[in-house]
PDB file of C-alpha atoms in Angstrom:
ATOM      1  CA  UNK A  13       0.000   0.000   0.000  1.00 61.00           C
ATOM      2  CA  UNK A  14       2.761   2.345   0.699  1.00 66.00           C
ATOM      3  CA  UNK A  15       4.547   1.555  -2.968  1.00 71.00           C
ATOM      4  CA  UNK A  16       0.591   2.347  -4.042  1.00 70.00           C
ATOM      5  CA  UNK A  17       0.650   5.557  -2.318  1.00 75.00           C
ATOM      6  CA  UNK A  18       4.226   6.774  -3.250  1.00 76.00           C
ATOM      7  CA  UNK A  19       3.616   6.881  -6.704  1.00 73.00           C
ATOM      8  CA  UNK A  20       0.478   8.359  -6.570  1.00 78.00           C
ATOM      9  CA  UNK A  21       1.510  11.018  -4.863  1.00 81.00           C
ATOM     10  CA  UNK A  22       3.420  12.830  -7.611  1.00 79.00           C
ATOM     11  CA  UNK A  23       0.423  13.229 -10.254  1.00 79.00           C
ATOM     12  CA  UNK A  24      -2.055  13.747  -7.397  1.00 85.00           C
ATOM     13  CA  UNK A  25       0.038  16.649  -6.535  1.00 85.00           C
ATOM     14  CA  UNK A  26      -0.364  17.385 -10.445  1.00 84.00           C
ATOM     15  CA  UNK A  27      -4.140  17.142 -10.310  1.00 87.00           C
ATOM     16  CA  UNK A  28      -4.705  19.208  -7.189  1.00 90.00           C
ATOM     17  CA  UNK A  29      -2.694  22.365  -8.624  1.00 88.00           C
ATOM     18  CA  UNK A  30      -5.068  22.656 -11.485  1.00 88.00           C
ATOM     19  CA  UNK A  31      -7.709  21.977  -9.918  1.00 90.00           C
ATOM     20  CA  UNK A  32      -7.268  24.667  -7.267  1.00 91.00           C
ATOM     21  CA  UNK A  33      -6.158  26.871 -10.439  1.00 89.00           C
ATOM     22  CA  UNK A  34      -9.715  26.215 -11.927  1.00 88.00           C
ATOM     23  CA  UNK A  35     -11.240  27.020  -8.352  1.00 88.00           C
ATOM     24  CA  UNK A  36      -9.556  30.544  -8.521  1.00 86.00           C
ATOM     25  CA  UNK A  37     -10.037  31.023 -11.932  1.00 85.00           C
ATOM     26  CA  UNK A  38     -13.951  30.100 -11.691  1.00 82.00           C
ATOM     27  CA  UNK A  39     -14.155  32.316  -8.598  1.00 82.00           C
ATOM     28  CA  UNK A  40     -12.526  35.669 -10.131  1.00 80.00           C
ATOM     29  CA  UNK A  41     -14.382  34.919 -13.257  1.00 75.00           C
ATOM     30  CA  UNK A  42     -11.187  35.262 -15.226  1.00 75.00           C
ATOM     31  CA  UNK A  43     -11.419  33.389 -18.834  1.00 77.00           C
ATOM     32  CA  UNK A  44     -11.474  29.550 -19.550  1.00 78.00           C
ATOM     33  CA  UNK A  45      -8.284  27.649 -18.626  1.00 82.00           C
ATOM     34  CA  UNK A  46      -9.350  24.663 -20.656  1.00 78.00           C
ATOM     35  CA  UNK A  47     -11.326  24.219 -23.484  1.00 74.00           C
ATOM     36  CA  UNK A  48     -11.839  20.411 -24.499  1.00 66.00           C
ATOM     37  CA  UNK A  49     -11.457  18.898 -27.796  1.00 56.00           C
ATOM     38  CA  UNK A  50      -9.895  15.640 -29.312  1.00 53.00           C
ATOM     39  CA  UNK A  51      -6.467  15.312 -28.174  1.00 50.00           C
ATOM     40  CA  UNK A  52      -4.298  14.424 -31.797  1.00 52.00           C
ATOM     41  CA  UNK A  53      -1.603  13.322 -31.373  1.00 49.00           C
ATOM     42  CA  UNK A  54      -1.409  12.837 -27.610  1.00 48.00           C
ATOM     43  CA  UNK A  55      -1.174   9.838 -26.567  1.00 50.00           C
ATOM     44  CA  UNK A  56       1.193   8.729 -29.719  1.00 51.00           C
ATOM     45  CA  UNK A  57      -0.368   5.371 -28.655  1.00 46.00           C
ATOM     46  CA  UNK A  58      -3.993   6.284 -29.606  1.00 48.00           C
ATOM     47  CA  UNK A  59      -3.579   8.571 -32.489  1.00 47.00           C
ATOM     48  CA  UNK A  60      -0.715   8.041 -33.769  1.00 49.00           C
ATOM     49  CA  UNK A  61       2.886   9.962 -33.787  1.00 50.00           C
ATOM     50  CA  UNK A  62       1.503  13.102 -35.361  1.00 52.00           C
ATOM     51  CA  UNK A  63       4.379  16.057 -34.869  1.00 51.00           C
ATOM     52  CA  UNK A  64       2.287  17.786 -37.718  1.00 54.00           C
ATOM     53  CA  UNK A  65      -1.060  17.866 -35.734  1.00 54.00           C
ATOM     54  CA  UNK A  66      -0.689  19.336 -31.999  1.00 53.00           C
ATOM     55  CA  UNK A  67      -3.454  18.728 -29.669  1.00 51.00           C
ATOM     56  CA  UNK A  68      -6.931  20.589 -30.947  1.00 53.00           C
ATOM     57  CA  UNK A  69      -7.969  21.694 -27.267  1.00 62.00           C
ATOM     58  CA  UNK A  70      -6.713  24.449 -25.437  1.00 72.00           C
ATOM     59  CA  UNK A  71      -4.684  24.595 -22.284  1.00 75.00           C
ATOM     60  CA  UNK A  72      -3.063  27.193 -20.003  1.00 82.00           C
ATOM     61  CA  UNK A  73       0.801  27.861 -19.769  1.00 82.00           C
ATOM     62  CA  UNK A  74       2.680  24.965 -18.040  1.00 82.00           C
ATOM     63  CA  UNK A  75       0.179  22.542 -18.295  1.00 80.00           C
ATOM     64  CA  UNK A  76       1.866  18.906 -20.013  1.00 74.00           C
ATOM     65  CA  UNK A  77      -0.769  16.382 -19.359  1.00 72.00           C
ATOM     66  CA  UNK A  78       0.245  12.496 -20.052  1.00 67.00           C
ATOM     67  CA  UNK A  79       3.955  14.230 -21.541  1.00 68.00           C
ATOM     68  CA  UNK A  80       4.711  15.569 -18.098  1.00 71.00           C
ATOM     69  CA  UNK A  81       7.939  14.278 -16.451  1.00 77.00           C
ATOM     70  CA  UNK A  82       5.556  12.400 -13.822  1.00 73.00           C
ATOM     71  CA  UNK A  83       4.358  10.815 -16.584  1.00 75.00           C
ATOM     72  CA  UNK A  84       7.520   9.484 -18.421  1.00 78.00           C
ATOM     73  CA  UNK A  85       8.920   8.687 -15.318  1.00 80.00           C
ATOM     74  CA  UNK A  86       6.074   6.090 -14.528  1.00 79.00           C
ATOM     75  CA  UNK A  87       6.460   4.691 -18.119  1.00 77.00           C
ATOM     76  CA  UNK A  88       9.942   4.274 -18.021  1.00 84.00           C
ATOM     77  CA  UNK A  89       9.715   2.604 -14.740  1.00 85.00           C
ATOM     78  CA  UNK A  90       7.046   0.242 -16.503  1.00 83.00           C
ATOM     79  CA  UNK A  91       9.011  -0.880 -19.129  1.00 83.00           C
ATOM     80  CA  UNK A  92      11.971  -1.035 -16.771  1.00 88.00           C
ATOM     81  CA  UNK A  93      10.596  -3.616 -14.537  1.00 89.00           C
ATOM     82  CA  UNK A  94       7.211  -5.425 -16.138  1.00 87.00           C
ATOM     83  CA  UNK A  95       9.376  -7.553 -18.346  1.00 88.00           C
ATOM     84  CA  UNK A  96      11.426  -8.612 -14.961  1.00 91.00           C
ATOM     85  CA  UNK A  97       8.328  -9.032 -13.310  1.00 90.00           C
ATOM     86  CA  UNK A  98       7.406 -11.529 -15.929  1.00 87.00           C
ATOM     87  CA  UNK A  99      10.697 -13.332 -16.140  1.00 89.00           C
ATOM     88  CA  UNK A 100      10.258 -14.160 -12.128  1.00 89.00           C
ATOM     89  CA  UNK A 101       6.727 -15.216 -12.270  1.00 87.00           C
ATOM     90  CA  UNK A 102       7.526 -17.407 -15.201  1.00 85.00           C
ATOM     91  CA  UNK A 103      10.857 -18.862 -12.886  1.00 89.00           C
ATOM     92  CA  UNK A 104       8.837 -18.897  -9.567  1.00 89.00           C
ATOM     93  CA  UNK A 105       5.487 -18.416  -9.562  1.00 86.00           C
ATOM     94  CA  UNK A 106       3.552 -15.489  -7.467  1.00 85.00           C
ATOM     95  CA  UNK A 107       4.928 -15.069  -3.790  1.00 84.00           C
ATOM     96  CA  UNK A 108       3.344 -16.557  -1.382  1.00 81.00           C
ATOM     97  CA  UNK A 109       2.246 -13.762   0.377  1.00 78.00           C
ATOM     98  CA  UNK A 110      -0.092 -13.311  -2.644  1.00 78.00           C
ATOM     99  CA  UNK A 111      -0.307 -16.938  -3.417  1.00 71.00           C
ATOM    100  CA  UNK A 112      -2.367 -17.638   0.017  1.00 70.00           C
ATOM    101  CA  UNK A 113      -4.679 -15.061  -1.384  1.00 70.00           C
ATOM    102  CA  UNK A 114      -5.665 -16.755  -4.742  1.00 72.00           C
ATOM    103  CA  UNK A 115      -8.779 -18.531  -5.133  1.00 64.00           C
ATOM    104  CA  UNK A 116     -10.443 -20.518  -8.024  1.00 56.00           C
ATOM    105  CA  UNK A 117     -14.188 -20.752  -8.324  1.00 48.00           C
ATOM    106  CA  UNK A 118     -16.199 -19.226  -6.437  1.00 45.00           C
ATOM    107  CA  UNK A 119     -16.268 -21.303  -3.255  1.00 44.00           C
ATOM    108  CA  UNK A 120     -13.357 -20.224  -1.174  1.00 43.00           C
ATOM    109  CA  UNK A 121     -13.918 -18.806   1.614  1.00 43.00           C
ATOM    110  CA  UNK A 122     -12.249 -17.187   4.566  1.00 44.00           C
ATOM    111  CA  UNK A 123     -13.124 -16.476   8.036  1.00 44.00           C
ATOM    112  CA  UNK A 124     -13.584 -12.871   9.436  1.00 44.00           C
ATOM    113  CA  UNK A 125     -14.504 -11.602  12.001  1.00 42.00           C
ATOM    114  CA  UNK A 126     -15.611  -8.064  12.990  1.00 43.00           C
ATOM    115  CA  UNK A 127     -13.540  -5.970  15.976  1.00 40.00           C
ATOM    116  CA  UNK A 128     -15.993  -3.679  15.875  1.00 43.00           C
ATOM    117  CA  UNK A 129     -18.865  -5.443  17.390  1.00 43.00           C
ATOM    118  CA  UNK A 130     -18.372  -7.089  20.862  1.00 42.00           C
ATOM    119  CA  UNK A 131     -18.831 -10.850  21.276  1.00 41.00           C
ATOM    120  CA  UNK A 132     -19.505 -11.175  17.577  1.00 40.00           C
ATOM    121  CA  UNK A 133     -18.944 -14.606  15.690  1.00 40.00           C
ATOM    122  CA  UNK A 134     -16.895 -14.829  12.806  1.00 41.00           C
ATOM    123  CA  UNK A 135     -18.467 -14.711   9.578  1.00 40.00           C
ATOM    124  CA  UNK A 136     -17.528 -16.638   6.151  1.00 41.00           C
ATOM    125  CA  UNK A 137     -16.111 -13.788   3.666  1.00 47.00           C
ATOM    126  CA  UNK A 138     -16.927 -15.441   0.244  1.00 46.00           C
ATOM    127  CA  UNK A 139     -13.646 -14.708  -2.279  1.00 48.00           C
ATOM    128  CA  UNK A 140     -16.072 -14.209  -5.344  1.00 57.00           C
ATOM    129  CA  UNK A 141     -15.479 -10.706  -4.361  1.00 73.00           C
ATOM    130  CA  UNK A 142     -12.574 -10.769  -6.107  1.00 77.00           C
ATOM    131  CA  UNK A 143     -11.951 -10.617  -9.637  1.00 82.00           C
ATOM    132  CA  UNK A 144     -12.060 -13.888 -11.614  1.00 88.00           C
ATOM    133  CA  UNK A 145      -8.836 -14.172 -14.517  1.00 90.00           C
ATOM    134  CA  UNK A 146     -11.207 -15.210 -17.683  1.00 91.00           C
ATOM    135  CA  UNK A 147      -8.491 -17.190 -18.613  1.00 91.00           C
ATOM    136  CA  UNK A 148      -6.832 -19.161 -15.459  1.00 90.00           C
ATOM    137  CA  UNK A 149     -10.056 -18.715 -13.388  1.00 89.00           C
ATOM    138  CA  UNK A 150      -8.434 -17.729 -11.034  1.00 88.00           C
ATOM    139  CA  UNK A 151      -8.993 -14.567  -8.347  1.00 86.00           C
ATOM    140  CA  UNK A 152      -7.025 -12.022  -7.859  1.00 86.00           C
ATOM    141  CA  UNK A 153      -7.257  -8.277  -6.519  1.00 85.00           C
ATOM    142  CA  UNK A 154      -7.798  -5.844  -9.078  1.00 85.00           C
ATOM    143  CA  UNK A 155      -3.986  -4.616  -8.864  1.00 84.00           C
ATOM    144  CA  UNK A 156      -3.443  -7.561 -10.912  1.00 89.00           C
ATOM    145  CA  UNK A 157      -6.315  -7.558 -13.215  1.00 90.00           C
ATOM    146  CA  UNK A 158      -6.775  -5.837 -16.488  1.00 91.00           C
ATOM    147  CA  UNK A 159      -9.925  -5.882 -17.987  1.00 92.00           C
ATOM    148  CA  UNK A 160     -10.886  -9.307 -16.655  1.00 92.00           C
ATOM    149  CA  UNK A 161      -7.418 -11.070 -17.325  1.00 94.00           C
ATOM    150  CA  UNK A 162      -4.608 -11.266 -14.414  1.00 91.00           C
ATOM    151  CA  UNK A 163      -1.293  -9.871 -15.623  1.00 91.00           C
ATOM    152  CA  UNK A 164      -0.032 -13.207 -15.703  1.00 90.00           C
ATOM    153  CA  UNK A 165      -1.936 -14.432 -18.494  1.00 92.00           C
ATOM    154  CA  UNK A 166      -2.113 -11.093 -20.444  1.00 93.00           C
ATOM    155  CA  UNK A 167       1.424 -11.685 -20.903  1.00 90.00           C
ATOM    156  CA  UNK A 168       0.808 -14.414 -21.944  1.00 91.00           C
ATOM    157  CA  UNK A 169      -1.504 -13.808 -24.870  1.00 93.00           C
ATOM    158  CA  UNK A 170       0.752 -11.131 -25.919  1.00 92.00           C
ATOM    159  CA  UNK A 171       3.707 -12.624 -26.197  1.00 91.00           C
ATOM    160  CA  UNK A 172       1.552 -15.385 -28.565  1.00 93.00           C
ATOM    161  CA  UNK A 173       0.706 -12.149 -30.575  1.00 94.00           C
ATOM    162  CA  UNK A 174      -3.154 -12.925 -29.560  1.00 94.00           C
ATOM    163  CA  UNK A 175      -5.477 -10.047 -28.107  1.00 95.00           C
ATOM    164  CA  UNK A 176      -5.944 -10.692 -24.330  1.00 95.00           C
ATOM    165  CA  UNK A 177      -9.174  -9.591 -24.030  1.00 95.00           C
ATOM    166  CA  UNK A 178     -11.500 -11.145 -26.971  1.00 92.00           C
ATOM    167  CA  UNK A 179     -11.182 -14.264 -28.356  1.00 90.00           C
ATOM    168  CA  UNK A 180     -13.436 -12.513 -31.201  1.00 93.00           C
ATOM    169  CA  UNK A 181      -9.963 -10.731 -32.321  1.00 93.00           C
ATOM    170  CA  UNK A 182      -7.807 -12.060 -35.130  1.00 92.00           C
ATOM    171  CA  UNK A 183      -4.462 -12.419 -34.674  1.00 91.00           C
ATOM    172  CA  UNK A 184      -4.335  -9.939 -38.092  1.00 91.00           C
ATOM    173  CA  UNK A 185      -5.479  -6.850 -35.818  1.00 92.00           C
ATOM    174  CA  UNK A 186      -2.621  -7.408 -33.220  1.00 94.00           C
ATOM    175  CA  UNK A 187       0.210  -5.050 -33.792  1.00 93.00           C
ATOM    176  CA  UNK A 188       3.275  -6.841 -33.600  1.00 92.00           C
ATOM    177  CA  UNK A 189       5.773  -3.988 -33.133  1.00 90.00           C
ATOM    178  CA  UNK A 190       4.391  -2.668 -30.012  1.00 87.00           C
ATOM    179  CA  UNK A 191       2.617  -6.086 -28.772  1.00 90.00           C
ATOM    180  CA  UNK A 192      -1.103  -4.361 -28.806  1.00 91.00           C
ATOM    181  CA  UNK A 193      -4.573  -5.251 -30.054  1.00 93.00           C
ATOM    182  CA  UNK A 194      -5.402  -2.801 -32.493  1.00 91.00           C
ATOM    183  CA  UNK A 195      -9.148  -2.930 -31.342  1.00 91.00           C
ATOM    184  CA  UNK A 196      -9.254  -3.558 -27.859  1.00 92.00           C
ATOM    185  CA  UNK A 197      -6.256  -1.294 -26.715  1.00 90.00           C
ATOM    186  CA  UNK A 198      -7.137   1.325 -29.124  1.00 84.00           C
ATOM    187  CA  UNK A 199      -3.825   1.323 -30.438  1.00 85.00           C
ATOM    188  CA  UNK A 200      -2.539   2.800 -33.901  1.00 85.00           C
ATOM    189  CA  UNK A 201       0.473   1.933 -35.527  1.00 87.00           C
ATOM    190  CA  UNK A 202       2.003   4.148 -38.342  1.00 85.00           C
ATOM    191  CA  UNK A 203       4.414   0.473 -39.465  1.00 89.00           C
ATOM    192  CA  UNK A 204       1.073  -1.341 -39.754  1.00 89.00           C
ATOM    193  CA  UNK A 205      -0.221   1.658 -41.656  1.00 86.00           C
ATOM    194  CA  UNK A 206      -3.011   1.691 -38.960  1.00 87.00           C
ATOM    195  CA  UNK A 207      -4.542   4.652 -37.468  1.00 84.00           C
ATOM    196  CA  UNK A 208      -7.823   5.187 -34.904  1.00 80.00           C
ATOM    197  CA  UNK A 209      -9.319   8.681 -34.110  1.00 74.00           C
ATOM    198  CA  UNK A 210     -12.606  10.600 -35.369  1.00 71.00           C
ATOM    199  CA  UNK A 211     -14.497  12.445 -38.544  1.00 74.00           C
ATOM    200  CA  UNK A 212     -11.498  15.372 -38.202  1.00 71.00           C
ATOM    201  CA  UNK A 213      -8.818  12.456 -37.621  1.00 74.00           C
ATOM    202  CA  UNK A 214     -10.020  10.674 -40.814  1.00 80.00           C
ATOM    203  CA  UNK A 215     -10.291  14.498 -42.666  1.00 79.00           C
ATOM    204  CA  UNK A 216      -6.218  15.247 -41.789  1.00 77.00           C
ATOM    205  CA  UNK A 217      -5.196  11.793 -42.318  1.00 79.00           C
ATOM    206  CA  UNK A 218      -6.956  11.830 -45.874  1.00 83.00           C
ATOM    207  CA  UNK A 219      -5.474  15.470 -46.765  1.00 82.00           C
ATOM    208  CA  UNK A 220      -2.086  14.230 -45.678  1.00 79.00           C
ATOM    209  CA  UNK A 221      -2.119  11.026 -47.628  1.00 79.00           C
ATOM    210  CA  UNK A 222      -3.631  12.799 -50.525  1.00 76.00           C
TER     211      UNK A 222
END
């Protein structure tokens, strides 16, 4: 929980400086910090890498969104240590402090009882709480879950160049140079000529082909 915490804390920090910047701002009645619109180019992931087409909505001065350091820093540090992470799953298995936590099916159970209330009995806490892996069936806490499938076995799918979420996906729409589902993760990919965004997306993409 503290690891949780810790790296929240730096794009919290982020969040509350604008928002208390809107407060002001709304209470003065100065003008309009932001001004939403479709965000081209940004994330390169969703639209593309599109140095010609700069975000359409409007932002104040200092304001970086998903390119601030905070940002880069937390990628980095994902594809620092997620391949490791896999590599000692694969060579060990989860650790056991996790591992007494798993369930399959939904009839595990564990006993709790409640501190609160004096003389109370303990009471059967059913595990179906927990989030089932669609693929290994079994539970884990939503840390570890990603749209329905543990980490575990997304990496798994990936690295078979399948989609991890539907098995309604061909293997055609995964993209192989950045290991993503071209439908499901909403991913574009200018090496498989592949691009996702709306009607004004579609309009530059055509004028810049043309």
């Amino acid at each position: 929980n503290f690891n949780l915490l810790s790296g929240c804390s730096s794009p919290l920090k982020e969040c509350l400086h604008w928002l208390r910047t809107i407060e002001q701002s709304g209470s003065s009645e100065a003008s309009r910090l932001f001004v939403a619109g479709d965000g081209r180019g940004v994330p390169a992931v969703r639209y593309g890498a599109r140095p010609d087409a700069p975000p359409a909505f409007c932002v104040p001065k200092g304001f970086q969104g998903g390119s601030a350091p905070e940002d880069q820093h937390f990628w980095a540090i994902l594809r620092e240590y997620t391949p490791q992470m896999h590599e000692l799953l694969a060579a060990h298995g989860w650790p056991e402090h996790i591992c007494q936590r798993l369930g399959a099916g939904s009839d595990v159970t564990e006993e709790k009882s409640d501190a609160d209330d004096a003389g109370a009995v303990p009471v059967a806490k059913s595990s179906s709480k927990r989030p089932t892996c669609s693929t290994c069936n079994r539970r884990f806490s939503a840390l570890w879950m990603n749209k329905g499938v543990c980490v575990e076995c997304e990496s798994s799918w990936r690295l078979q160049e399948r989609c991890p979420f539907s098995k309604s996906c061909q293997q055609l729409w995964f993209c192989k140079h950045e290991g993503r589902c071209l439908k499901c993760d909403t991913h574009s990919c200018d090496e498989c000529h592949f691009s996702r965004g709306d009607g004004e997306h579609v309009a530059h993409l055509a004028a810049r082909l043309k």
